[in-house]
PDB file of C-alpha atoms in Angstrom:
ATOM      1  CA  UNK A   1     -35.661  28.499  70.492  1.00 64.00           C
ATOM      2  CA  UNK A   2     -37.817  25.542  69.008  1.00 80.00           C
ATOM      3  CA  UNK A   3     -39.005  28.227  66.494  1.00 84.00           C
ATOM      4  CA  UNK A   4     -35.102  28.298  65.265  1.00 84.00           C
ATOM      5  CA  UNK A   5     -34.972  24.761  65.212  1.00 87.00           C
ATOM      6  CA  UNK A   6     -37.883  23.856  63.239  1.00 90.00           C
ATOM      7  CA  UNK A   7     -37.081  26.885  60.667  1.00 90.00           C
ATOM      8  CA  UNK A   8     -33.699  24.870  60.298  1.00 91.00           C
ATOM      9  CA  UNK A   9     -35.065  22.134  59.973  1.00 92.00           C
ATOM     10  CA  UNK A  10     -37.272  22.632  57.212  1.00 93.00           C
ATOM     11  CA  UNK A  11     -34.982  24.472  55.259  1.00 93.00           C
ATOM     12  CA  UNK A  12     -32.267  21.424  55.231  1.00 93.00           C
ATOM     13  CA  UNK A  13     -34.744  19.089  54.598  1.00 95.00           C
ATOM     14  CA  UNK A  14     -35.528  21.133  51.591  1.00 95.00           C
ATOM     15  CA  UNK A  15     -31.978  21.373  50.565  1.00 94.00           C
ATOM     16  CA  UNK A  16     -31.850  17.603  50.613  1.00 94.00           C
ATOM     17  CA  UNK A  17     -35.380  16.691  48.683  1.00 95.00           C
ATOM     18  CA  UNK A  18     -35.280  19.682  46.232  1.00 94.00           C
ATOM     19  CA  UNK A  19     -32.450  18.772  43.919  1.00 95.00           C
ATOM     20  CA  UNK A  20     -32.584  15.204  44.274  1.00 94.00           C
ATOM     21  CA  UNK A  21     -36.388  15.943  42.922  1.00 94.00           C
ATOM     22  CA  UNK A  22     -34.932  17.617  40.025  1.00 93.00           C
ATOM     23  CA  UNK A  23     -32.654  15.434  39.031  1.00 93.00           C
ATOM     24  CA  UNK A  24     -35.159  12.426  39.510  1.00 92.00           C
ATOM     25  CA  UNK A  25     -37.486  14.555  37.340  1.00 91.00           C
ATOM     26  CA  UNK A  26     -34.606  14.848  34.658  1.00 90.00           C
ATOM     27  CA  UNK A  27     -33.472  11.389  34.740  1.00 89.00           C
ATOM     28  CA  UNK A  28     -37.465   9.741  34.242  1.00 88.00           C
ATOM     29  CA  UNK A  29     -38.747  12.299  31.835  1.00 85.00           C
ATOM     30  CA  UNK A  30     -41.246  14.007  34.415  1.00 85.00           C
ATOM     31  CA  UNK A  31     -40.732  17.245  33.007  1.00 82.00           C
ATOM     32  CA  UNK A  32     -42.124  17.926  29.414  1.00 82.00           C
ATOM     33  CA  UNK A  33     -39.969  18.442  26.870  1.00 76.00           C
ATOM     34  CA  UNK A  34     -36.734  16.380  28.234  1.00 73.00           C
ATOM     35  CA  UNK A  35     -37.438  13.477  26.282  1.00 77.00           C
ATOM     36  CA  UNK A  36     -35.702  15.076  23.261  1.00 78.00           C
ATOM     37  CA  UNK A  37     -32.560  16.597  24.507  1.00 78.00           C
ATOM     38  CA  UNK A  38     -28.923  14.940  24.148  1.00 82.00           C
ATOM     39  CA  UNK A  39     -27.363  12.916  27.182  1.00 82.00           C
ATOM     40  CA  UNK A  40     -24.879  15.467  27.306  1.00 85.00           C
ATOM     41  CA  UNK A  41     -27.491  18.660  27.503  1.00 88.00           C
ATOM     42  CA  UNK A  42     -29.213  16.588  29.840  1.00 88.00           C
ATOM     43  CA  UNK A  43     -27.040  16.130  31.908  1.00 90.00           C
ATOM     44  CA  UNK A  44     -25.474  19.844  32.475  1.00 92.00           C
ATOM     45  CA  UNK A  45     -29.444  20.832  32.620  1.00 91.00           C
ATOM     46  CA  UNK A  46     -29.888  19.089  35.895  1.00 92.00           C
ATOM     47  CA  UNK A  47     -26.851  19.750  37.089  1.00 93.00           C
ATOM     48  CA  UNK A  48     -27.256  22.996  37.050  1.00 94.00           C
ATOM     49  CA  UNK A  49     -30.662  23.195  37.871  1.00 94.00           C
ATOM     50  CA  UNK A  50     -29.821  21.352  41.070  1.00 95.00           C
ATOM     51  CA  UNK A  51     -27.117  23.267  42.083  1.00 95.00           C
ATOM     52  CA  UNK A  52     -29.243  26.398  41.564  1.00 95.00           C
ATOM     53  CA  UNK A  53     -32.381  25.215  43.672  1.00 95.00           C
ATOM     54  CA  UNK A  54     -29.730  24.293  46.459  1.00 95.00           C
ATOM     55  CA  UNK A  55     -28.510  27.857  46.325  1.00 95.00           C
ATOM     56  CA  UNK A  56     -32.077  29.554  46.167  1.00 95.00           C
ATOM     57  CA  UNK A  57     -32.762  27.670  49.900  1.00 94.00           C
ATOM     58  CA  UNK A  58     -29.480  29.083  51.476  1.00 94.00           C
ATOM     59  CA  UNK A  59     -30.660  32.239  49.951  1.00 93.00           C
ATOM     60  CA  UNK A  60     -34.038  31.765  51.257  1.00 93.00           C
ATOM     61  CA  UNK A  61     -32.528  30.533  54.452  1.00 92.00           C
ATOM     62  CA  UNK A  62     -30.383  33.704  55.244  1.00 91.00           C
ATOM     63  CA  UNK A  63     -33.133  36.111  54.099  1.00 91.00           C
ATOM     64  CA  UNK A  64     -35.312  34.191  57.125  1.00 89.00           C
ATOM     65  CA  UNK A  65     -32.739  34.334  59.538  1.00 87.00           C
ATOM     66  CA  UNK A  66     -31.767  37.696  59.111  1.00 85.00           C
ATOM     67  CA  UNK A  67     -35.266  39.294  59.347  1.00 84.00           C
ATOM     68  CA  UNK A  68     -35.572  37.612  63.012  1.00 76.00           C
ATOM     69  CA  UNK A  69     -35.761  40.390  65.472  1.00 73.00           C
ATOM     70  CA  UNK A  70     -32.738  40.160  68.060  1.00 66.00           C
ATOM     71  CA  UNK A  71     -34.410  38.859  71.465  1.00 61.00           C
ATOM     72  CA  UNK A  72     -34.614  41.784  73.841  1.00 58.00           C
ATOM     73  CA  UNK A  73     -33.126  41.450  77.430  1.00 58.00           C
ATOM     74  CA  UNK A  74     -35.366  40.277  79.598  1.00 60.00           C
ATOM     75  CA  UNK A  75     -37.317  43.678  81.257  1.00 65.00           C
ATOM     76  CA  UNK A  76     -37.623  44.471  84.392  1.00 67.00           C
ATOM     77  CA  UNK A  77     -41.309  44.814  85.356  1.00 75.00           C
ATOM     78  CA  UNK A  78     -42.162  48.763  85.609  1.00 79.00           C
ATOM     79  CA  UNK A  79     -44.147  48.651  88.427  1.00 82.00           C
ATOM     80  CA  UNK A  80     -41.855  47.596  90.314  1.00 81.00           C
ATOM     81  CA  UNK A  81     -39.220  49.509  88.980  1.00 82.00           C
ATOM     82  CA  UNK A  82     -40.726  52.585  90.113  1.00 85.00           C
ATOM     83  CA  UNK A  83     -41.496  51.272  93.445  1.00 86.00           C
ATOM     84  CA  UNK A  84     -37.984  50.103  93.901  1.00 85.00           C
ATOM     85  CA  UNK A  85     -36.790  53.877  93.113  1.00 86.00           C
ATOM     86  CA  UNK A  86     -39.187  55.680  95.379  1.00 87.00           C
ATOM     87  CA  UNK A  87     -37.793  53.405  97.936  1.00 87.00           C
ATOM     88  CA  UNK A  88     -34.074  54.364  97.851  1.00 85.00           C
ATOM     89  CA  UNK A  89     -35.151  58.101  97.800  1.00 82.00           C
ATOM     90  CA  UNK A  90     -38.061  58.146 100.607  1.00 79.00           C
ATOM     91  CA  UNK A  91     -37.220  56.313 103.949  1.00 68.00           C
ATOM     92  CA  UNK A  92     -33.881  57.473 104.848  1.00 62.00           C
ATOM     93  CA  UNK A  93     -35.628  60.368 107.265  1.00 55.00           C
ATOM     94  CA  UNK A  94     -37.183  56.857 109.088  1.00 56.00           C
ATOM     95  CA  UNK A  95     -34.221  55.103 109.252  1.00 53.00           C
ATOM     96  CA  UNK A  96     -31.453  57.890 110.774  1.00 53.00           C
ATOM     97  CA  UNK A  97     -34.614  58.486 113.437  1.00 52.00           C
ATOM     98  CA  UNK A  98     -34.141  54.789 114.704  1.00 55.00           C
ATOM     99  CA  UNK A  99     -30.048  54.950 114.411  1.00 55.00           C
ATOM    100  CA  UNK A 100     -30.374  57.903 117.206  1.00 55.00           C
ATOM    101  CA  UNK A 101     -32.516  56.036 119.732  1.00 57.00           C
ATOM    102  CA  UNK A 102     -30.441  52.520 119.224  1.00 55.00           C
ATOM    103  CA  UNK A 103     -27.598  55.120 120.033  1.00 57.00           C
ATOM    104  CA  UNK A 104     -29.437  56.340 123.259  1.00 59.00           C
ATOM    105  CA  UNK A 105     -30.413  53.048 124.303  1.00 58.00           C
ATOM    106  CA  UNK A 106     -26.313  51.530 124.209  1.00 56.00           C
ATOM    107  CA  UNK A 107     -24.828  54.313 125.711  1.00 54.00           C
TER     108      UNK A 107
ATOM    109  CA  UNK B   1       2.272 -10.072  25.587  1.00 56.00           C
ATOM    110  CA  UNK B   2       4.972  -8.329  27.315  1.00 64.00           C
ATOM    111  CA  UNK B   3       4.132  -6.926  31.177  1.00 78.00           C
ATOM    112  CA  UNK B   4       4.662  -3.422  31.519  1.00 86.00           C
ATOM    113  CA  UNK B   5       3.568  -0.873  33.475  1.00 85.00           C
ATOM    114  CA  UNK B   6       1.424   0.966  30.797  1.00 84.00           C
ATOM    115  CA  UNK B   7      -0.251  -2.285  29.882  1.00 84.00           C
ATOM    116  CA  UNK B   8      -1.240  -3.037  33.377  1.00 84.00           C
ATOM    117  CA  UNK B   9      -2.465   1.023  33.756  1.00 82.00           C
ATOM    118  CA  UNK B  10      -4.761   0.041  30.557  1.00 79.00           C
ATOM    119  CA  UNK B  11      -6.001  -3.061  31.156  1.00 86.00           C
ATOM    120  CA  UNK B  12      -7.624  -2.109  34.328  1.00 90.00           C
ATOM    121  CA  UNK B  13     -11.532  -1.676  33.496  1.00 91.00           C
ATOM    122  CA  UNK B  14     -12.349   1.340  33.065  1.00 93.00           C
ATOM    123  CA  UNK B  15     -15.503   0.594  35.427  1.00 94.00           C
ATOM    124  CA  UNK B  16     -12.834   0.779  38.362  1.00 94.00           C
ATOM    125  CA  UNK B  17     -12.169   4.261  37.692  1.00 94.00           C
ATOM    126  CA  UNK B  18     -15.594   5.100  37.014  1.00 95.00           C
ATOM    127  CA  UNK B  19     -17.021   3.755  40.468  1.00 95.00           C
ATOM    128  CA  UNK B  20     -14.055   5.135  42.152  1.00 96.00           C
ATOM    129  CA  UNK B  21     -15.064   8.458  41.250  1.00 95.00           C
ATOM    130  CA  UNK B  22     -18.256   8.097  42.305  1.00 96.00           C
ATOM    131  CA  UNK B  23     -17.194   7.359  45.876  1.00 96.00           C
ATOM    132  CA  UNK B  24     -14.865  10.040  46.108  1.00 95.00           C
ATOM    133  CA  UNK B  25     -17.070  12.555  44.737  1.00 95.00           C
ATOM    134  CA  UNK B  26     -19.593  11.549  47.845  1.00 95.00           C
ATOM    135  CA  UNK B  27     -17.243  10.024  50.249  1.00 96.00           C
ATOM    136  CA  UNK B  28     -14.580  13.492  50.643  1.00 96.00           C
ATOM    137  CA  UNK B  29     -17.283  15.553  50.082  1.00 96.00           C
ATOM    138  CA  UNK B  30     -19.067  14.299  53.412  1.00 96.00           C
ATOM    139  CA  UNK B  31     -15.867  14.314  54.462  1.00 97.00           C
ATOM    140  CA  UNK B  32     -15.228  17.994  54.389  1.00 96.00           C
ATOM    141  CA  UNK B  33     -18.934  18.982  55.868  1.00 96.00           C
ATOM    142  CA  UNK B  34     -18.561  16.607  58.591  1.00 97.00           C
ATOM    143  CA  UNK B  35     -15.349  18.823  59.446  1.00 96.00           C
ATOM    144  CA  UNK B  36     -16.904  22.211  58.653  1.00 96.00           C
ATOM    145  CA  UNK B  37     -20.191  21.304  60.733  1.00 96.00           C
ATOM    146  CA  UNK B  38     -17.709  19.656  63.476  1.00 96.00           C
ATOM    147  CA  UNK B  39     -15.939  22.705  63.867  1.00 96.00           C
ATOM    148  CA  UNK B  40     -18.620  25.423  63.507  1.00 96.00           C
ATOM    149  CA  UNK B  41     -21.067  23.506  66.261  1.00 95.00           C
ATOM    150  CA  UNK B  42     -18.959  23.093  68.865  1.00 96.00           C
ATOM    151  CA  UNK B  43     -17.613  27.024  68.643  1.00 95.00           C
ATOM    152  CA  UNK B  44     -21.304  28.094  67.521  1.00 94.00           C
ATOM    153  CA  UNK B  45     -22.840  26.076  71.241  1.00 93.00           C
ATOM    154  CA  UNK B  46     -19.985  27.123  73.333  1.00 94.00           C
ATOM    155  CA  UNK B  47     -20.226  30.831  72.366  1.00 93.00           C
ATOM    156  CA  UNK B  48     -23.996  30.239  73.147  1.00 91.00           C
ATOM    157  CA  UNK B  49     -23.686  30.087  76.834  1.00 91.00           C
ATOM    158  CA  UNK B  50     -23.289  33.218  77.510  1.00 89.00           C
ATOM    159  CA  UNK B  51     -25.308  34.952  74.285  1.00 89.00           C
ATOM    160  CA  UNK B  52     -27.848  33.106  73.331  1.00 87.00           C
ATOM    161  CA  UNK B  53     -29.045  35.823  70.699  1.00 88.00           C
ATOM    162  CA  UNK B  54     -26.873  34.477  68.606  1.00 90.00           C
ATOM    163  CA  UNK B  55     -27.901  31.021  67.402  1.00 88.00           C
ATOM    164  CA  UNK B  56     -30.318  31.213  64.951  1.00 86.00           C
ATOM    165  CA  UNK B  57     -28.134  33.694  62.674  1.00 89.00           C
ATOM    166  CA  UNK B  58     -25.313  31.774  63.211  1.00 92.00           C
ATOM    167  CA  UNK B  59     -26.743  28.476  61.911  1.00 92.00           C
ATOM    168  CA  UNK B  60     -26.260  30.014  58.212  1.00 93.00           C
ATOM    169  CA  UNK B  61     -22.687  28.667  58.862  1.00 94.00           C
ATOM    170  CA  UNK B  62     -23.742  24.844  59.293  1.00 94.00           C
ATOM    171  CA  UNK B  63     -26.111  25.726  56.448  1.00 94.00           C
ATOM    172  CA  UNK B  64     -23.258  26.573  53.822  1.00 95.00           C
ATOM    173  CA  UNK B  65     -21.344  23.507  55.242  1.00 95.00           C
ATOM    174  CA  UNK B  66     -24.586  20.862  54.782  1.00 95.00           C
ATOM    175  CA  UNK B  67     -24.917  22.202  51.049  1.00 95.00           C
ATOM    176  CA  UNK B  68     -21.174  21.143  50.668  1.00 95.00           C
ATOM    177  CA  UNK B  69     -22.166  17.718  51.631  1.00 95.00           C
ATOM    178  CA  UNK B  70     -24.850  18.446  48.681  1.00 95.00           C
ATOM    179  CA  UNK B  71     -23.171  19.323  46.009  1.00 95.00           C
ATOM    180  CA  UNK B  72     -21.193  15.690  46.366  1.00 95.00           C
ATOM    181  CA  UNK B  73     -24.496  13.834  46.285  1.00 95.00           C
ATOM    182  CA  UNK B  74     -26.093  15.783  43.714  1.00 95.00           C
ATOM    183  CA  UNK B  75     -22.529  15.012  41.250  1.00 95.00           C
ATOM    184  CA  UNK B  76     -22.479  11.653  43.014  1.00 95.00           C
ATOM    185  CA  UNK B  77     -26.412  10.923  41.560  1.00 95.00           C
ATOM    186  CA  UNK B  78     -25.417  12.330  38.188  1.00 94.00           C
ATOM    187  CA  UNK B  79     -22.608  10.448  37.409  1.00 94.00           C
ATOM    188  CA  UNK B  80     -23.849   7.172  38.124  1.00 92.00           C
ATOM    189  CA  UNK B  81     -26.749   8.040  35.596  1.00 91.00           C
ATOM    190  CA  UNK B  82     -23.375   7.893  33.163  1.00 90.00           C
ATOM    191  CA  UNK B  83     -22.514   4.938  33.720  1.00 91.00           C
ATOM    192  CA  UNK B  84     -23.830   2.324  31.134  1.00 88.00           C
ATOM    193  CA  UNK B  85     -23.175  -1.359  30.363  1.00 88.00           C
ATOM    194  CA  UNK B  86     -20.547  -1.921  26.891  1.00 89.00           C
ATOM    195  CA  UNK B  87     -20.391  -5.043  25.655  1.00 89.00           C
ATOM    196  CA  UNK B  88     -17.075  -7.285  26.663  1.00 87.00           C
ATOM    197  CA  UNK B  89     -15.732  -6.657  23.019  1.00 89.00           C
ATOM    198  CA  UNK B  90     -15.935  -2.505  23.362  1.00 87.00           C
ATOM    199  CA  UNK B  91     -14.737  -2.392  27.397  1.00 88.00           C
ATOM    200  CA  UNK B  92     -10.936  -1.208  26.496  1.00 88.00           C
ATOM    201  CA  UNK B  93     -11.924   0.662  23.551  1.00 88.00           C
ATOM    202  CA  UNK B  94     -10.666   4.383  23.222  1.00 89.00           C
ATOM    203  CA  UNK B  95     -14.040   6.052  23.848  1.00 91.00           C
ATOM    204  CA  UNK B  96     -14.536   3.664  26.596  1.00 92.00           C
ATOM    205  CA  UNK B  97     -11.559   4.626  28.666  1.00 91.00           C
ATOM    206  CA  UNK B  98     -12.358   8.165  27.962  1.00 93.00           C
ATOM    207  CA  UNK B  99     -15.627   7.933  29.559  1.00 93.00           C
ATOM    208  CA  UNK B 100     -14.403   6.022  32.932  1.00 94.00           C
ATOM    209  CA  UNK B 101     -11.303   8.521  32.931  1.00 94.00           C
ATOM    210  CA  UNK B 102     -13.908  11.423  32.434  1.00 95.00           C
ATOM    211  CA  UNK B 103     -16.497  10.061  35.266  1.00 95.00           C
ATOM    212  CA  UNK B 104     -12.999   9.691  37.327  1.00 96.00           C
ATOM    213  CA  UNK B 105     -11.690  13.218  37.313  1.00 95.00           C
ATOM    214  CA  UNK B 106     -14.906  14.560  37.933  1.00 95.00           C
ATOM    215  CA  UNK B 107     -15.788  12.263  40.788  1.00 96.00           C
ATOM    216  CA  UNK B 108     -12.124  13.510  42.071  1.00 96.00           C
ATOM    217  CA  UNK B 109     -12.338  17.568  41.434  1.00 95.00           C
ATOM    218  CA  UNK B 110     -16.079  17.782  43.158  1.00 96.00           C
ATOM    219  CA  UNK B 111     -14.714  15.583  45.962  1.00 96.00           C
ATOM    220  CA  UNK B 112     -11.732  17.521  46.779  1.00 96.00           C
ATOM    221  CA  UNK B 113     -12.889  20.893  46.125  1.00 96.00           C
ATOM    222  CA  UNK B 114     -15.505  20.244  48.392  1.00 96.00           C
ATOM    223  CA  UNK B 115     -13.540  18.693  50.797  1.00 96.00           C
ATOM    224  CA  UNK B 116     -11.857  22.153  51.199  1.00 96.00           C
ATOM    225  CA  UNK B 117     -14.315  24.278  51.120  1.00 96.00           C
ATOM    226  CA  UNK B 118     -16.053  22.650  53.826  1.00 96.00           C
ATOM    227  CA  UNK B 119     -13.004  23.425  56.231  1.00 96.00           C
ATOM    228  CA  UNK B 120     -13.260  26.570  54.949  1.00 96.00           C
ATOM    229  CA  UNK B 121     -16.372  27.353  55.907  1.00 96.00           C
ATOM    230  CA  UNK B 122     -16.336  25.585  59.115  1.00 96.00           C
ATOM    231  CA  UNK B 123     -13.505  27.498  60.303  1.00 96.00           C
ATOM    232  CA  UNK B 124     -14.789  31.192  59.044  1.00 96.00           C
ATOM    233  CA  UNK B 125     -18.472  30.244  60.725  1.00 95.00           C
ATOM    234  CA  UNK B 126     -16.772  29.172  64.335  1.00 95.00           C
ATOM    235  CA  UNK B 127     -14.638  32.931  64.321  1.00 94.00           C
ATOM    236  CA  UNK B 128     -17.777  33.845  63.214  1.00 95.00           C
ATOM    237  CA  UNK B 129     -19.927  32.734  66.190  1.00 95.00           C
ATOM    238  CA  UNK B 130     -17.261  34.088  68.205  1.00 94.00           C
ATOM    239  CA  UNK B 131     -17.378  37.423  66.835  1.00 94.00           C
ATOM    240  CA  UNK B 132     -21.057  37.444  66.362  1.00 93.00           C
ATOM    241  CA  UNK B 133     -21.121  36.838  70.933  1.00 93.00           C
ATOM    242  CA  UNK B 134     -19.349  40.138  71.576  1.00 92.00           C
ATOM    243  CA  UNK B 135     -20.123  42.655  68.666  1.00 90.00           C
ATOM    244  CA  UNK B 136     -23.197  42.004  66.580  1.00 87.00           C
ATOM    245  CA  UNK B 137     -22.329  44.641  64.079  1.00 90.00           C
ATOM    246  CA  UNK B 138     -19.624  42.208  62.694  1.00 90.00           C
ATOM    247  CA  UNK B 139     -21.759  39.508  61.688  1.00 91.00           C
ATOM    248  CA  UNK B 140     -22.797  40.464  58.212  1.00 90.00           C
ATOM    249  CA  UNK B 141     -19.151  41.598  57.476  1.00 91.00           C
ATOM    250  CA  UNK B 142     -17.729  38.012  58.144  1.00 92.00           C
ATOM    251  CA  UNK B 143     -20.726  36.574  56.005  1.00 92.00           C
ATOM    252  CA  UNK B 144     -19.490  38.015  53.423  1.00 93.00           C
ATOM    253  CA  UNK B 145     -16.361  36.357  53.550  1.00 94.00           C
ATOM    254  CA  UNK B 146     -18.098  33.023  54.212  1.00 93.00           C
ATOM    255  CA  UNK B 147     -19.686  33.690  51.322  1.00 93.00           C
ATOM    256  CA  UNK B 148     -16.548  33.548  49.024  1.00 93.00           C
ATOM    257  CA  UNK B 149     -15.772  30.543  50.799  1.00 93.00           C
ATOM    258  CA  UNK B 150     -18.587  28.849  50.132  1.00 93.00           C
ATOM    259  CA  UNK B 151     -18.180  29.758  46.120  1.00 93.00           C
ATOM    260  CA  UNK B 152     -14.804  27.785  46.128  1.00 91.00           C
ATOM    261  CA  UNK B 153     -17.335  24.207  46.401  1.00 93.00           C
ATOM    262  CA  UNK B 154     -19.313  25.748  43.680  1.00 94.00           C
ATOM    263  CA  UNK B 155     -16.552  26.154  41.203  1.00 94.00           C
ATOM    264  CA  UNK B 156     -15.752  22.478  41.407  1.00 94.00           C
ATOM    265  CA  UNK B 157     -19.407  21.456  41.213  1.00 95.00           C
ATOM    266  CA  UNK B 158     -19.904  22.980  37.936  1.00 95.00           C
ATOM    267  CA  UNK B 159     -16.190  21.977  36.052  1.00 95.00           C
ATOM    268  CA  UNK B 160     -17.261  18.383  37.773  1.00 95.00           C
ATOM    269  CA  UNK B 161     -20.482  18.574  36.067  1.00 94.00           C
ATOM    270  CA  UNK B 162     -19.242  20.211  32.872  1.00 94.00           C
ATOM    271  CA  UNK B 163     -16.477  17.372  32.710  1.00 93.00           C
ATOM    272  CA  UNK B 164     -18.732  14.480  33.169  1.00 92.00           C
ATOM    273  CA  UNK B 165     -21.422  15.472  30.736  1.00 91.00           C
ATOM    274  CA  UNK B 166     -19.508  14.301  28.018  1.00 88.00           C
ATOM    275  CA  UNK B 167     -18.840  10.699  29.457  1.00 88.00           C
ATOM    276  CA  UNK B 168     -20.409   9.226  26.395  1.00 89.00           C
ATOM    277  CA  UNK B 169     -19.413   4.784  25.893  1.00 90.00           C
ATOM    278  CA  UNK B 170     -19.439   3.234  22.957  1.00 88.00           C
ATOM    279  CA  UNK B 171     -22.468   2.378  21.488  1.00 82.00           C
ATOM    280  CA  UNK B 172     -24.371  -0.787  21.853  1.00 75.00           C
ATOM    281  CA  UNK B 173     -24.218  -2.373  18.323  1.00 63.00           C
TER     282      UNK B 173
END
């Protein structure tokens, strides 16, 4: 369960830090070459580029989540599974034996 | 100067509208992931009790819902990046009412088409944990359809950022 959590975790805290990063990068000329592009180009650049990072961790996100195998039932331990079934089948010669001398003993 | 309706509509600076967009586009956004995440949890822990299997597929749902919340900070950070200082002389000038109308409408669409599409997605992901509890066949089915849901905040993210891209004021001089 912690495994689920932390895999969640991550991935929102990724989808928080990843476009804000890009648009941070866009707005203080981090990247090269965005020095010489029009406010307006600028702008729909980042936009886009943040709204497309955001959708590559949802993507991300559900390609983890689907790949996790579904947790089993819990098993039974062999063992004693098998020793539990001889058991049914086996005594019931030892226990009619007894039912016929209790019988004996009350009448 | 005669008081009328339409002066009174003009002469209010267009930095109003401008930072009124801005908190709409963030403020209903949250708004509508708070609800989507609201709903989703509560259905997602409560179908949880009894199959616990299903939690970490489910949390896709509340996933979808948080990049809702997203999208209205992303517009939110971008729009304020518009927003630029005209001198006193310019502030009721044509192009300058353009740009605080333009920051406006988009600070409006992304807020309300956000809004909505986080309900939307809330609701679809709790029938979803539900579904998911008794037959897991159905869950990829009903991601599908969350999937088109979650599209609908998308569409106003982009007209939103299309819209406010050409915000340009007046120049300085």
């Amino acid at each position: 369960m912690s495994n689920v959590i932390k895999k969640f975790f991550i991935a929102s805290m990724v989808m928080w830090i990843a476009p804000v990063a890009v648009l941070y990068g866009f707005n203080n000329h981090l990247f090269p070459g965005t020095s010489q592009l029009s406010s307006s180009s600028k702008t729909l650049l980042s936009g886009f580029l943040a709204v497309i990072s955001v959708n590559l961790v949802i993507v991300l996100y559900i390609i983890m989540a689907m790949k996790e195998p579904t947790n089993r039932e819990h098993q039974p331990d062999p063992a004693f599974l098998a020793q539990a079934k001889s058991s049914i089948n086996q005594p019931a010669s030892v226990t009619t034996s007894d039912n016929a001398q209790t019988h004996k003993k009350t009448e | 100067m005669s008081s009328s309706w339409s002066r009174a509509l003009t002469q209010i600076s267009p930095y109003t509208f401008a930072s009124i967009g801005i908190a709409i586009s963030i403020g209903v956004s949250v708004l509508g992931a708070a609800w989507g995440i609201y709903i989703t949890g509560s259905s997602l822990i409560g179908a949880a009790i009894k199959a616990p299997r299903i939690t970490s597929k489910n949390l896709i749902s509340v996933i979808f819902c948080e990049a809702v919340a997203i999208y209205g900070v992303i517009v939110a950070i971008i729009l304020q990046t518009k927003l630029e200082s005209v001198p006193a002389s310019k502030i009721f000038d044509p192009e300058s009412l353009r740009a605080g109308y333009a920051i406006f409408g988009s600070g409006i669409i992304v807020g309300f088409a956000n809004l909505v599409c986080g309900l939307c997605v809330g609701i679809i992901g709790s029938s979803c944990a539900l579904s998911d509890a008794q037959n897991s066949t159905l869950f990829v089915k009903i991601l599908v359809i969350e999937i088109f849901g979650s599209a609908l905040g998308l569409f106003g993210v982009i007209v939103g950022i299309i819209m406010s891209s050409q915000a340009t004021w007046p120049a300085k001089s």
